[in-house]
mmCIF file of C-alpha atoms in Angstrom:
data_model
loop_
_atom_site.group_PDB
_atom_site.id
_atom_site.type_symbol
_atom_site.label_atom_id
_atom_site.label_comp_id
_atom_site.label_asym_id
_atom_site.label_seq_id
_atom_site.Cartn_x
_atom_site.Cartn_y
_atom_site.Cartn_z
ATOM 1 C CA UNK A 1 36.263 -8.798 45.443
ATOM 2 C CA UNK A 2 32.612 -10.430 45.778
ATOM 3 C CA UNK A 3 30.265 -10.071 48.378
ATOM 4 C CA UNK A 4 27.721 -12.423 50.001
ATOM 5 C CA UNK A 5 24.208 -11.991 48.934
ATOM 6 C CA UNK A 6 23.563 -11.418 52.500
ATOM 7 C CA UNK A 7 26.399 -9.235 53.522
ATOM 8 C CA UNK A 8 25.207 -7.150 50.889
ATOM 9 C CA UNK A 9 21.684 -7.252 51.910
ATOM 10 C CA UNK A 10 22.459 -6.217 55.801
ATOM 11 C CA UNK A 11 24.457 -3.476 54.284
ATOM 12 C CA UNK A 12 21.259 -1.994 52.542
ATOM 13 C CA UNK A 13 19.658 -2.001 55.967
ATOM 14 C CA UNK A 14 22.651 -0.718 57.887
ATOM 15 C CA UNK A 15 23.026 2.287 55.640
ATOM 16 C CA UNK A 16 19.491 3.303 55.426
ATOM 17 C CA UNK A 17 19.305 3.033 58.998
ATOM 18 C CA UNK A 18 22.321 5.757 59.249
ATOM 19 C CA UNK A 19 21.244 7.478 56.763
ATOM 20 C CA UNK A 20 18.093 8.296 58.725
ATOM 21 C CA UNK A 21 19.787 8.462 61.803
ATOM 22 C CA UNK A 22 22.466 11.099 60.270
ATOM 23 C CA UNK A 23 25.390 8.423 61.552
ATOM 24 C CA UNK A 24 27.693 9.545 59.024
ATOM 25 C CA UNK A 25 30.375 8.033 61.094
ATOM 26 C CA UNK A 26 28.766 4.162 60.621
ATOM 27 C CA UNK A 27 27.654 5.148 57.352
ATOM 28 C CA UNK A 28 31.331 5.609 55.946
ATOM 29 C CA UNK A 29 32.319 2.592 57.559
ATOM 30 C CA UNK A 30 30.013 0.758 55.382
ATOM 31 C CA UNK A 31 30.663 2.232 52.050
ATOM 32 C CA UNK A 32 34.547 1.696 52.475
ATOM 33 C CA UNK A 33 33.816 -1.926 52.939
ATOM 34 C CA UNK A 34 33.479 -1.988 48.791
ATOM 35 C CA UNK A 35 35.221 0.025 45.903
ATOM 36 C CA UNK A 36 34.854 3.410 45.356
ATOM 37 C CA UNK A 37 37.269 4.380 42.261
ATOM 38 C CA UNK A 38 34.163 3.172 40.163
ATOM 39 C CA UNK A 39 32.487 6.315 37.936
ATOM 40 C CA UNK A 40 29.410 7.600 39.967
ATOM 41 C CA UNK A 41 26.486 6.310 39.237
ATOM 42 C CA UNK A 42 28.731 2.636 39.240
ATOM 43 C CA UNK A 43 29.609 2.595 43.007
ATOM 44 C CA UNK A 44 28.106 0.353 44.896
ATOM 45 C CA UNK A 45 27.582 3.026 46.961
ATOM 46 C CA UNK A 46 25.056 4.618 44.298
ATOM 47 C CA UNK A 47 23.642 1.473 43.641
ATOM 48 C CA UNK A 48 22.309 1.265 47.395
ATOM 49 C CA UNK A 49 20.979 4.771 46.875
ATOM 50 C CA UNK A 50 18.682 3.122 43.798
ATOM 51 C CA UNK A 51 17.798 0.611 45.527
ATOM 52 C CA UNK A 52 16.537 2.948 48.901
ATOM 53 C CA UNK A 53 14.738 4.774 46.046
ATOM 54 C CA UNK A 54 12.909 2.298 44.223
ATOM 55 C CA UNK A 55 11.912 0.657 47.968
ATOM 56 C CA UNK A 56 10.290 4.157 48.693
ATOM 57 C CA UNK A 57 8.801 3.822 45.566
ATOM 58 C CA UNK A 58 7.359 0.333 45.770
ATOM 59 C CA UNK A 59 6.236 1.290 49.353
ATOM 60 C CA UNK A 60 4.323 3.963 48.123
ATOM 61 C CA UNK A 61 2.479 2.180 45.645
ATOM 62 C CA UNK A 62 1.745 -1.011 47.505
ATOM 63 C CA UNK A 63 1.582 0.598 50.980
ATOM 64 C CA UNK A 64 2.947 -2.841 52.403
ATOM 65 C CA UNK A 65 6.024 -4.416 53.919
ATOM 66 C CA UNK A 66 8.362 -4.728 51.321
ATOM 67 C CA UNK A 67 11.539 -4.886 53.398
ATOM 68 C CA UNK A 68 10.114 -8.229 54.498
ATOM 69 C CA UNK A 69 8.771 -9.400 51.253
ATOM 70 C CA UNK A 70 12.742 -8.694 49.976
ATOM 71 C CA UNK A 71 14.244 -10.466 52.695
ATOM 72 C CA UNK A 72 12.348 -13.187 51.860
ATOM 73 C CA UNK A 73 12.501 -13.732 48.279
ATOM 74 C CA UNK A 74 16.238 -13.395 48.863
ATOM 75 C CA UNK A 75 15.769 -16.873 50.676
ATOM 76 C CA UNK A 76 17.543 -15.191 54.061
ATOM 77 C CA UNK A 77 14.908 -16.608 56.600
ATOM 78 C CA UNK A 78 16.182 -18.958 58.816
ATOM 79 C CA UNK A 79 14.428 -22.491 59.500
ATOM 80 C CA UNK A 80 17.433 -22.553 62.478
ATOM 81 C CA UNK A 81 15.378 -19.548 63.980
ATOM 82 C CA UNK A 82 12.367 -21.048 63.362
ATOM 83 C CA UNK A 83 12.124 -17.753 61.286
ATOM 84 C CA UNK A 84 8.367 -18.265 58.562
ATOM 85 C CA UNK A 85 7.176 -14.848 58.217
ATOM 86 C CA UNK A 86 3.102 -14.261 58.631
ATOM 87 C CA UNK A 87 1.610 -13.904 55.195
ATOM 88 C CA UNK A 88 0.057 -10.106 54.534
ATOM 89 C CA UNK A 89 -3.611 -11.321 54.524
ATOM 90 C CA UNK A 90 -2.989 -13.087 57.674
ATOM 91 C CA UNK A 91 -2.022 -10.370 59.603
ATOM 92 C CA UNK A 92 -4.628 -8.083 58.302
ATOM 93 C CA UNK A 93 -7.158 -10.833 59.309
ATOM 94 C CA UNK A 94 -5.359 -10.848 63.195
ATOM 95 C CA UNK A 95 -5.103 -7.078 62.873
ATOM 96 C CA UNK A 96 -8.903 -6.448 62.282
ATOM 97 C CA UNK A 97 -10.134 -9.239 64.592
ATOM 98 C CA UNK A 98 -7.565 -7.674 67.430
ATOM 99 C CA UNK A 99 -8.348 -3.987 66.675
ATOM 100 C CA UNK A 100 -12.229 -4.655 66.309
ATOM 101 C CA UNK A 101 -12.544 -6.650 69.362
ATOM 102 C CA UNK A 102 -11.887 -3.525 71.436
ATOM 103 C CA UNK A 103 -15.068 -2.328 72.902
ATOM 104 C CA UNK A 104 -13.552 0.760 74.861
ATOM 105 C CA UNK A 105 -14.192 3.401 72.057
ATOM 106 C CA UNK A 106 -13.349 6.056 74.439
ATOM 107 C CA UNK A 107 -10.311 5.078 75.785
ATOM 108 C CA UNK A 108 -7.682 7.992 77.285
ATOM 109 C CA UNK A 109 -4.843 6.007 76.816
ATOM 110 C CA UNK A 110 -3.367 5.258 73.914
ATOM 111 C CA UNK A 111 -3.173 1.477 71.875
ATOM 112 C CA UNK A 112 -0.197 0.085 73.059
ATOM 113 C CA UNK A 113 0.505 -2.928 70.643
ATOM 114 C CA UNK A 114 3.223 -5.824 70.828
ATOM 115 C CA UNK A 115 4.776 -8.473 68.980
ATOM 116 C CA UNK A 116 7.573 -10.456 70.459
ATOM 117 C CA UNK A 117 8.916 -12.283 67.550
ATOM 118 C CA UNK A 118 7.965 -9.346 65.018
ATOM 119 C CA UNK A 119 10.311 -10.368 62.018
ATOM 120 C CA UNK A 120 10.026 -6.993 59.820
ATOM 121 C CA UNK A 121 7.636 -5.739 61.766
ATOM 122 C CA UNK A 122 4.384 -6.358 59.479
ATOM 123 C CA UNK A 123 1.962 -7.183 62.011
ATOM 124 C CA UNK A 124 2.618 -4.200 63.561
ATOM 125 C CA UNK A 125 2.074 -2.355 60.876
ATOM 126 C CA UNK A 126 -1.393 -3.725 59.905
ATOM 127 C CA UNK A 127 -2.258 -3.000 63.605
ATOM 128 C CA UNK A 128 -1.360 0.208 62.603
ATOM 129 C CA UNK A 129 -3.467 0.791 59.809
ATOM 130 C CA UNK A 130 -6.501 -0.655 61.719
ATOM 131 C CA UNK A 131 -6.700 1.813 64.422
ATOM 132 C CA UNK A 132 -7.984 4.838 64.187
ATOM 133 C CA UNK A 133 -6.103 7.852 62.864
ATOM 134 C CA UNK A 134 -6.963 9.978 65.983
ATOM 135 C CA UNK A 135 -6.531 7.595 68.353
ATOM 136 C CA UNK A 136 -2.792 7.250 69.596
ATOM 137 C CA UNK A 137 -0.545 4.198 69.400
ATOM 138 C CA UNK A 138 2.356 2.985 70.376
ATOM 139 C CA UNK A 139 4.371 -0.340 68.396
ATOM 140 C CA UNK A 140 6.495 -2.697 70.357
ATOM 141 C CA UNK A 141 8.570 -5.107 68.274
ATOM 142 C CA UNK A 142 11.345 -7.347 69.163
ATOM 143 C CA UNK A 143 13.149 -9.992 67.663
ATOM 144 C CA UNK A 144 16.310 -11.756 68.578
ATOM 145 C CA UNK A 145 17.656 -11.733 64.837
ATOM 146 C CA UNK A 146 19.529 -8.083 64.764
ATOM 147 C CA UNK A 147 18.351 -7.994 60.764
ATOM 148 C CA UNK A 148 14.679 -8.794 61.877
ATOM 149 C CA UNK A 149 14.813 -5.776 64.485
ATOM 150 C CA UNK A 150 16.726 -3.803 61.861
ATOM 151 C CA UNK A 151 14.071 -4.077 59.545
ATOM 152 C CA UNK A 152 11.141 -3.537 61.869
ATOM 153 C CA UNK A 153 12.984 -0.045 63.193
ATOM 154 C CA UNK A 154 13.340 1.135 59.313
ATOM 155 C CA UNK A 155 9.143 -0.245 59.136
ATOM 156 C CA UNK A 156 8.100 1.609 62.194
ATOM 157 C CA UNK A 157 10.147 4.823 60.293
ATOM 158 C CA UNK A 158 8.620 4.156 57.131
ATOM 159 C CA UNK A 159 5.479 4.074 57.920
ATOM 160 C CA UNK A 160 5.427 6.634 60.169
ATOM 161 C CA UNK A 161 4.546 4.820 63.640
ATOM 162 C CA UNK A 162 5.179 5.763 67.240
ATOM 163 C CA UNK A 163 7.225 2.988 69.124
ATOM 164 C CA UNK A 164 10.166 0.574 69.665
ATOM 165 C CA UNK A 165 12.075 -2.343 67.838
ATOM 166 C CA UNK A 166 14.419 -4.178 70.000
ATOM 167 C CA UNK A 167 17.390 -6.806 69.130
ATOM 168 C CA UNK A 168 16.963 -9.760 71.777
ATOM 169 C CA UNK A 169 15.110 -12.783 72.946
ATOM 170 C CA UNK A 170 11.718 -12.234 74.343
ATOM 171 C CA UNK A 171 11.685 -15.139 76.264
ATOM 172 C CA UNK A 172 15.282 -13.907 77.945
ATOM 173 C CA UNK A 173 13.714 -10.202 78.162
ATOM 174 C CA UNK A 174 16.923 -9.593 76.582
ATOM 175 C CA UNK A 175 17.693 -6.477 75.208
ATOM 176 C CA UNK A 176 20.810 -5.526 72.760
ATOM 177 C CA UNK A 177 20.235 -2.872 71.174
ATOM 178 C CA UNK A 178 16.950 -0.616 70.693
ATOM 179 C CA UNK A 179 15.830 1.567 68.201
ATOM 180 C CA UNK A 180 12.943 4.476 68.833
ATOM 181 C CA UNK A 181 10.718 6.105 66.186
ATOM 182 C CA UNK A 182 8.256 8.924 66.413
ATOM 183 C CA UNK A 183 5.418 9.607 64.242
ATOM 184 C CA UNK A 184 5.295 12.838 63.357
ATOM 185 C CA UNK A 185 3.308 15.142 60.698
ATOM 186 C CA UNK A 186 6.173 15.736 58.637
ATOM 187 C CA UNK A 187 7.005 11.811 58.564
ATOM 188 C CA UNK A 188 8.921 9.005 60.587
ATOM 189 C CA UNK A 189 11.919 10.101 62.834
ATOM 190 C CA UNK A 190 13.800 7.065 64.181
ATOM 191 C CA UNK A 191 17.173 6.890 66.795
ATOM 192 C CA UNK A 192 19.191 4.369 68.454
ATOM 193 C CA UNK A 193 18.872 4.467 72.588
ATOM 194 C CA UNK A 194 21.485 4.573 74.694
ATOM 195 C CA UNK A 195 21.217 1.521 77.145
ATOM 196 C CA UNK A 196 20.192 3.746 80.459
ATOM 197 C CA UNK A 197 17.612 4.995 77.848
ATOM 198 C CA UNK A 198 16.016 1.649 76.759
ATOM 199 C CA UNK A 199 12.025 1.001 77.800
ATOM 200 C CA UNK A 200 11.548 -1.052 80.433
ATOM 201 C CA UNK A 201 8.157 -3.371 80.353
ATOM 202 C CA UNK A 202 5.387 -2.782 83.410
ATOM 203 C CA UNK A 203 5.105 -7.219 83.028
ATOM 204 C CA UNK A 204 3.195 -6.807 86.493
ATOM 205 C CA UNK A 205 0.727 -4.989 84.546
ATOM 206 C CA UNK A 206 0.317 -7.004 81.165
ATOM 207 C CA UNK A 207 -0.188 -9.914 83.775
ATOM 208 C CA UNK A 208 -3.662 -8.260 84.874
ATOM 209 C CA UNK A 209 -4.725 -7.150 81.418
ATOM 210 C CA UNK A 210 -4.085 -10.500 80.128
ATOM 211 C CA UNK A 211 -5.807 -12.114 83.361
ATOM 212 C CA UNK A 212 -8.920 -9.343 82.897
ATOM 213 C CA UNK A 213 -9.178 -10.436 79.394
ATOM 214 C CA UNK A 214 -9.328 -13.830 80.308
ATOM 215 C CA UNK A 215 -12.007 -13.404 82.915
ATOM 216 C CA UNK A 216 -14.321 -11.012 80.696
ATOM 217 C CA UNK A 217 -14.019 -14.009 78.112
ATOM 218 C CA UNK A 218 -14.813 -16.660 80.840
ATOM 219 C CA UNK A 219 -17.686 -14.808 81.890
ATOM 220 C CA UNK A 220 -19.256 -14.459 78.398
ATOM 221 C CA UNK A 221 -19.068 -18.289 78.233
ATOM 222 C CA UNK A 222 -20.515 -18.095 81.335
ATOM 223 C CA UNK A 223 -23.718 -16.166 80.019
ATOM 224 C CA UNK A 224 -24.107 -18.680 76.872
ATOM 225 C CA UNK A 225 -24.306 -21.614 78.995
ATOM 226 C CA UNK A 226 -26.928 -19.931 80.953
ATOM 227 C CA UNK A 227 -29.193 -20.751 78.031
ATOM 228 C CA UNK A 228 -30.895 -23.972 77.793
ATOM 229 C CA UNK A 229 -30.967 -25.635 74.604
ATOM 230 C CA UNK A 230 -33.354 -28.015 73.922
ATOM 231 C CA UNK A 231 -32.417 -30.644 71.350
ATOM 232 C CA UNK A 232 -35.660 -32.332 71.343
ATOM 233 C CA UNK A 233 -37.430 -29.477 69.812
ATOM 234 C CA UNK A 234 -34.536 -28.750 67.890
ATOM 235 C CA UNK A 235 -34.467 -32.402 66.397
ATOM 236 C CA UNK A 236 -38.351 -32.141 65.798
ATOM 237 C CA UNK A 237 -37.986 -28.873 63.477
ATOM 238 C CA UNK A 238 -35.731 -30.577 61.346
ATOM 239 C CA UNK A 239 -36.702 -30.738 57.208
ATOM 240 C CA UNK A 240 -39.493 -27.693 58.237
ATOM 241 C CA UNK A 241 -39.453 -24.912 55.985
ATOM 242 C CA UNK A 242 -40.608 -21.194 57.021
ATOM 243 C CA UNK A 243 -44.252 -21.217 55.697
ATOM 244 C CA UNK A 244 -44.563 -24.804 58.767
ATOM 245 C CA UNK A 245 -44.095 -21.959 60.955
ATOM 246 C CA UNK A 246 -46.838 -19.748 60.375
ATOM 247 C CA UNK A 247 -49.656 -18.999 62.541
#
């Protein structure tokens, strides 16, 4: 019996995530969706094993969202979702300008950075490579497609980053199902939170970071405008060259 390229696809992600979560319980109930009275090494059950392998692999080599780069060559982004994934340069460019905008170098708290439509999770993980390695973060994903929340969980785990993916819509601050992952020397650790255990959002306090922001920026305009700028002797200067300023 056949299975849907993207059955087969959430499969993958469902049985790496048990396999990292030691849910041998979910993870049988997965492999006895599909036949296995094939010879090993035929199952499809070994064939999701290669394909976990060769995604560590690639990972390791290219150091980039693969997961993401998979899902969409496999043409399983949604247009009904509004679903168009950031291209990698993009969010390095968004990463750097975000991350290098930050003028409190000796900051006790730790980066806290979100994305409320993350899709696999790649912005977040550019963040993550743009902040300093001894300065602590913590990753806040959600998405209200369960594969795009899926994926960002097994990112965050991959890629060994401190933080949260959540299944459900932003704008609803809904919240399904939530996956945690912890950074740790000897790699990613990643669980699934019970609902009294899920993270609950200080929006109060985003409020007056965002309206801070907003009035440091203001206030820079502020200090350009201060300067007068005369376009008289700005127009007269025009076609001189360096040596017409000379004393």
């Amino acid at each position: 019996m056949g299975h849907a390229r993207y059955n087969v696809f959430i499969d993958w992600i469902d049985l790496m995530l048990c396999s990292l979560q030691r849910d041998d319980e979910s993870y049988l109930e997965v492999v006895d969706k599909y036949d296995n009275d094939l010879p090993e090494g035929e199952r499809p059950i070994d064939l999701y094993s290669q394909a976990f392998g060769h995604l560590q692999e690639g990972m390791s080599e290219t150091d980039a969202d693969l997961l993401g780069v998979i899902y969409e060559e496999l043409g399983m982004d949604s247009d009904h979702f509004g679903q168009y994934f950031t291209p990698h340069n993009i969010c390095d460019m968004k990463a750097e300008m975000v991350i290098t905008a930050d003028k409190d170098l000796d900051r006790e708290k730790p980066y806290t950075v979100a994305d409320p439509a993350c899709g696999s999770g790649r912005l977040l993980v550019y963040a993550a490579k743009k902040i300093p390695s001894d300065v602590e973060a913590v990753f806040y994903g959600q998405d209200k497609d369960s594969t795009c929340a899926k994926m960002t969980a097994l990112n965050l785990c991959f890629f060994n980053m401190t933080g949260y993916a959540v299944h459900g819509d932003s704008l609803k601050m809904e919240k399904h199902r939530v996956w945690q992952t912890q950074g740790t020397a000897l790699g990613g650790e990643i669980r699934e939170l019970e609902e009294d255990e899920f993270p609950e959002i200080d929006y109060e306090a985003v409020q007056e970071e965002v309206e801070s922001q907003a009035e440091e920026i203001d206030n820079e305009f502020e200090e350009v405008s201060d300067h007068d700028v005369d376009l008289v002797e700005i127009s007269e200067t025009e076609g001189a060259t360096l040596a017409d300023f000379d004393d």
